[in-house]
């Protein structure tokens, strides 16, 4: 069974400071890893994904994530946070298999960026 | 940029009534999914659909639920007899290939009263 853990319910950071939102995963075989962002009363917006290749993945809005196989982690980062980054962030994983398969989401981390 | 479109954005229904949630996936995508998010909780997988049949479903997706792709463009989720606990945001998603580039719709908020 695949699972995702987001250990922090909320992350608070001042605008201009770097941010990290943590994610660890468990899956059989090679993982596909995703980050999504959800603004209030909105759907899930794709930020970035890791399939294979370079461990540092760059995505939308200046976000990036680092895949660490030995630590089974895929932490989301941004060098300089903006107030507009305040939202709910979900990490998701699926196993690398040949059939259509589900994404398993973490419980979400609320990012609060303040002036 | 192509989008997954969901209608309606919000639906209120009485307990025991049938509801159909509609989705128009991205036109060249082959894999289709429904997820739900109960208020304040995590996003949960319901079902995946490929080649006109269900390829995987969760334990949530019981006999009260069904999916259909009635024509070449729509993908629907039917809840036969709604319960209060079905109140949630329902997200449709599609992907071109398995595990590759899921795109989610903006969701339908279902409220069962």
Coordinates of C-alpha atoms in Angstrom, one line a residue:
Chain A
X1 CA 0.0 0.0 0.0
X2 CA 1.2 3.5 -0.7
X3 CA 1.1 6.4 1.8
X4 CA 2.1 9.9 2.2
X5 CA 2.9 11.8 5.4
X6 CA 2.9 15.5 5.8
X7 CA 4.0 16.0 9.4
X8 CA 3.1 19.6 9.7
X9 CA -0.5 20.8 9.7
X10 CA 0.6 24.4 9.3
X11 CA 3.8 26.2 8.3
X12 CA 4.2 29.9 9.1
X13 CA 6.8 32.0 7.4
X14 CA 7.5 35.7 6.8
X15 CA 7.4 37.1 3.3
X16 CA 10.8 37.0 1.7
X17 CA 12.0 34.1 3.8
X18 CA 12.6 30.6 2.4
X19 CA 9.9 28.1 2.9
X20 CA 9.9 24.3 3.2
X21 CA 6.8 22.1 3.3
X22 CA 7.7 18.5 4.2
X23 CA 6.6 15.3 2.7
X24 CA 7.6 11.7 3.1
X25 CA 6.2 8.7 1.2
X26 CA 6.0 5.0 1.2
X27 CA 5.4 3.0 -2.0
X28 CA 6.4 -0.3 -3.6
X29 CA 8.8 0.3 -6.4
X30 CA 9.6 3.6 -8.0
X31 CA 7.4 6.5 -7.1
X32 CA 5.7 9.2 -9.0
X33 CA 5.5 12.2 -6.7
X34 CA 3.4 15.3 -7.0
X35 CA 2.7 18.6 -5.3
X36 CA -0.7 20.3 -5.6
X37 CA -1.9 23.6 -4.2
X38 CA -5.5 24.4 -3.2
X39 CA -6.7 28.0 -2.6
X40 CA -9.9 28.5 -0.7
X41 CA -13.0 27.2 -2.5
X42 CA -10.9 26.2 -5.4
X43 CA -9.7 23.0 -7.0
X44 CA -6.3 21.3 -7.0
X45 CA -3.7 23.1 -9.0
X46 CA -0.6 21.2 -10.1
X47 CA 2.7 22.6 -9.0
X48 CA 5.3 20.0 -10.0
X49 CA 6.0 16.4 -10.3
X50 CA 8.9 13.9 -10.1
X51 CA 8.9 10.9 -12.4
X52 CA 12.6 10.2 -13.0
X53 CA 15.9 12.0 -13.6
X54 CA 17.2 15.0 -11.8
X55 CA 16.4 14.9 -8.1
X56 CA 15.6 18.7 -8.0
X57 CA 12.4 19.4 -9.8
X58 CA 11.3 22.9 -10.6
X59 CA 7.7 23.8 -10.9
X60 CA 5.2 26.6 -11.1
X61 CA 5.3 30.0 -9.2
X62 CA 9.0 29.5 -8.3
X63 CA 8.5 26.3 -6.3
X64 CA 10.8 23.4 -6.4
X65 CA 11.1 20.1 -4.7
X66 CA 13.9 17.7 -4.0
X67 CA 13.5 14.0 -4.3
X68 CA 15.6 12.0 -1.8
X69 CA 15.3 8.3 -2.3
X70 CA 17.2 7.3 0.8
X71 CA 15.1 9.4 3.0
X72 CA 11.9 8.7 1.0
X73 CA 11.2 12.4 1.0
X74 CA 10.0 15.0 -1.4
X75 CA 10.0 18.3 0.3
X76 CA 8.6 21.4 -1.3
X77 CA 10.7 24.6 -1.2
X78 CA 10.7 28.1 -2.3
X79 CA 13.6 30.5 -1.8
X80 CA 11.5 33.6 -1.1
X81 CA 7.9 33.3 0.1
X82 CA 5.1 35.6 -1.0
X83 CA 1.9 36.4 0.9
X84 CA 0.0 35.1 -2.1
X85 CA 1.6 31.6 -1.6
X86 CA -0.7 31.2 1.5
X87 CA -2.8 28.1 0.7
X88 CA -3.2 24.4 1.4
X89 CA -0.5 22.2 -0.1
X90 CA -0.9 18.5 -0.8
X91 CA 1.8 16.0 -1.5
X92 CA 0.7 12.9 -3.5
X93 CA 2.3 9.6 -4.6
X94 CA 1.5 6.8 -6.9
X95 CA 3.3 3.6 -7.7
X96 CA 5.0 3.3 -11.1
X97 CA 2.9 0.6 -12.7
X98 CA 1.5 0.0 -16.2
X99 CA -2.2 0.5 -15.3
X100 CA -4.2 3.5 -14.4
X101 CA -3.7 3.8 -10.7
X102 CA -4.6 6.1 -7.9
X103 CA -2.9 9.0 -6.4
X104 CA -2.6 8.9 -2.6
X105 CA -2.6 12.3 -1.0
X106 CA -1.2 13.5 2.3
X107 CA -3.4 15.3 4.8
X108 CA -2.2 18.7 3.6
X109 CA -0.1 21.5 5.1
X110 CA -1.5 24.9 5.4
X111 CA 1.1 27.5 4.5
X112 CA 0.7 30.9 6.1
X113 CA 2.9 33.7 4.8
X114 CA 2.8 37.0 6.7
X115 CA 4.2 40.4 6.0
Chain B
X1 CA -4.1 25.6 -21.4
X2 CA -6.5 22.7 -21.5
X3 CA -8.8 22.3 -18.5
X4 CA -11.0 19.7 -16.9
X5 CA -14.5 21.1 -16.5
X6 CA -16.9 20.1 -13.8
X7 CA -20.5 21.0 -13.5
X8 CA -22.3 22.1 -11.4
X9 CA -19.9 23.9 -9.1
X10 CA -22.2 23.5 -6.2
X11 CA -25.2 21.1 -5.7
X12 CA -27.6 20.8 -2.9
X13 CA -29.7 17.6 -2.6
X14 CA -32.0 15.9 -0.2
X15 CA -30.9 12.7 1.5
X16 CA -31.9 9.7 -0.5
X17 CA -32.0 11.5 -3.8
X18 CA -29.8 10.5 -6.8
X19 CA -27.2 13.0 -8.0
X20 CA -25.1 13.0 -11.1
X21 CA -21.8 15.0 -11.1
X22 CA -20.5 15.8 -14.6
X23 CA -17.0 16.2 -15.9
X24 CA -15.5 17.0 -19.2
X25 CA -11.9 15.7 -19.2
X26 CA -9.2 17.0 -21.5
X27 CA -10.0 15.8 -25.0
X28 CA -7.0 13.6 -25.7
X29 CA -6.7 12.1 -22.2
X30 CA -7.4 8.4 -21.8
X31 CA -7.5 7.9 -18.0
X32 CA -10.2 9.4 -15.8
X33 CA -10.6 9.6 -12.1
X34 CA -12.9 10.8 -9.3
X35 CA -11.6 11.9 -5.9
X36 CA -13.4 13.5 -3.0
X37 CA -12.5 15.8 -0.2
X38 CA -14.7 15.9 2.9
X39 CA -14.4 19.4 4.4
X40 CA -11.1 19.9 6.2
X41 CA -9.9 16.4 5.4
X42 CA -7.5 14.9 2.8
X43 CA -8.3 14.2 -0.8
X44 CA -9.4 10.6 -1.2
X45 CA -9.4 8.4 -4.3
X46 CA -12.7 7.0 -5.4
X47 CA -12.3 5.4 -8.8
X48 CA -10.2 5.3 -12.0
X49 CA -11.6 4.5 -15.4
X50 CA -9.8 3.4 -18.6
X51 CA -10.9 1.9 -21.8
X52 CA -14.6 2.2 -20.8
X53 CA -14.2 0.3 -17.6
X54 CA -13.3 0.8 -14.0
X55 CA -9.6 -0.1 -13.5
X56 CA -9.5 0.5 -9.8
X57 CA -11.8 1.6 -7.0
X58 CA -11.5 2.3 -3.3
X59 CA -13.6 0.9 -0.5
X60 CA -15.5 4.2 -0.5
X61 CA -16.8 3.4 -3.9
X62 CA -19.6 1.0 -3.0
X63 CA -22.7 0.0 -4.8
X64 CA -24.3 3.5 -4.4
X65 CA -21.7 4.9 -6.7
X66 CA -21.3 4.4 -10.5
X67 CA -19.3 6.0 -13.3
X68 CA -20.0 6.3 -16.9
X69 CA -18.6 7.8 -20.0
X70 CA -21.8 8.1 -22.0
X71 CA -20.3 9.8 -25.0
X72 CA -16.9 10.8 -26.2
X73 CA -16.5 13.8 -24.0
X74 CA -18.4 13.5 -20.6
X75 CA -17.4 11.4 -17.6
X76 CA -20.1 11.2 -14.9
X77 CA -20.3 10.1 -11.3
X78 CA -23.7 9.0 -10.0
X79 CA -24.6 8.6 -6.4
X80 CA -27.8 6.5 -6.3
X81 CA -29.2 7.4 -2.9
X82 CA -27.2 10.2 -1.2
X83 CA -26.4 10.1 2.5
X84 CA -25.4 13.0 4.7
X85 CA -21.9 11.7 4.8
X86 CA -21.6 12.0 1.0
X87 CA -21.3 15.8 1.5
X88 CA -17.9 16.7 0.1
X89 CA -16.0 18.3 -2.7
X90 CA -15.8 15.9 -5.6
X91 CA -12.9 16.3 -8.0
X92 CA -12.7 14.9 -11.5
X93 CA -9.2 14.3 -13.0
X94 CA -7.8 13.0 -16.2
X95 CA -4.4 12.0 -17.6
X96 CA -3.0 11.2 -21.0
X97 CA -1.1 8.2 -19.7
X98 CA -1.2 6.2 -16.5
X99 CA 0.5 8.2 -13.8
X100 CA 1.5 11.0 -16.1
X101 CA 0.3 14.6 -15.7
X102 CA -3.0 14.4 -13.9
X103 CA -5.2 17.5 -14.4
X104 CA -7.9 18.1 -11.8
X105 CA -11.1 20.0 -12.3
X106 CA -12.2 22.8 -9.9
X107 CA -14.6 20.5 -8.2
X108 CA -18.3 20.1 -7.4
X109 CA -19.3 20.9 -3.8
X110 CA -22.1 18.4 -2.9
X111 CA -24.2 19.2 0.1
X112 CA -26.7 16.6 1.3
X113 CA -29.4 17.9 3.6

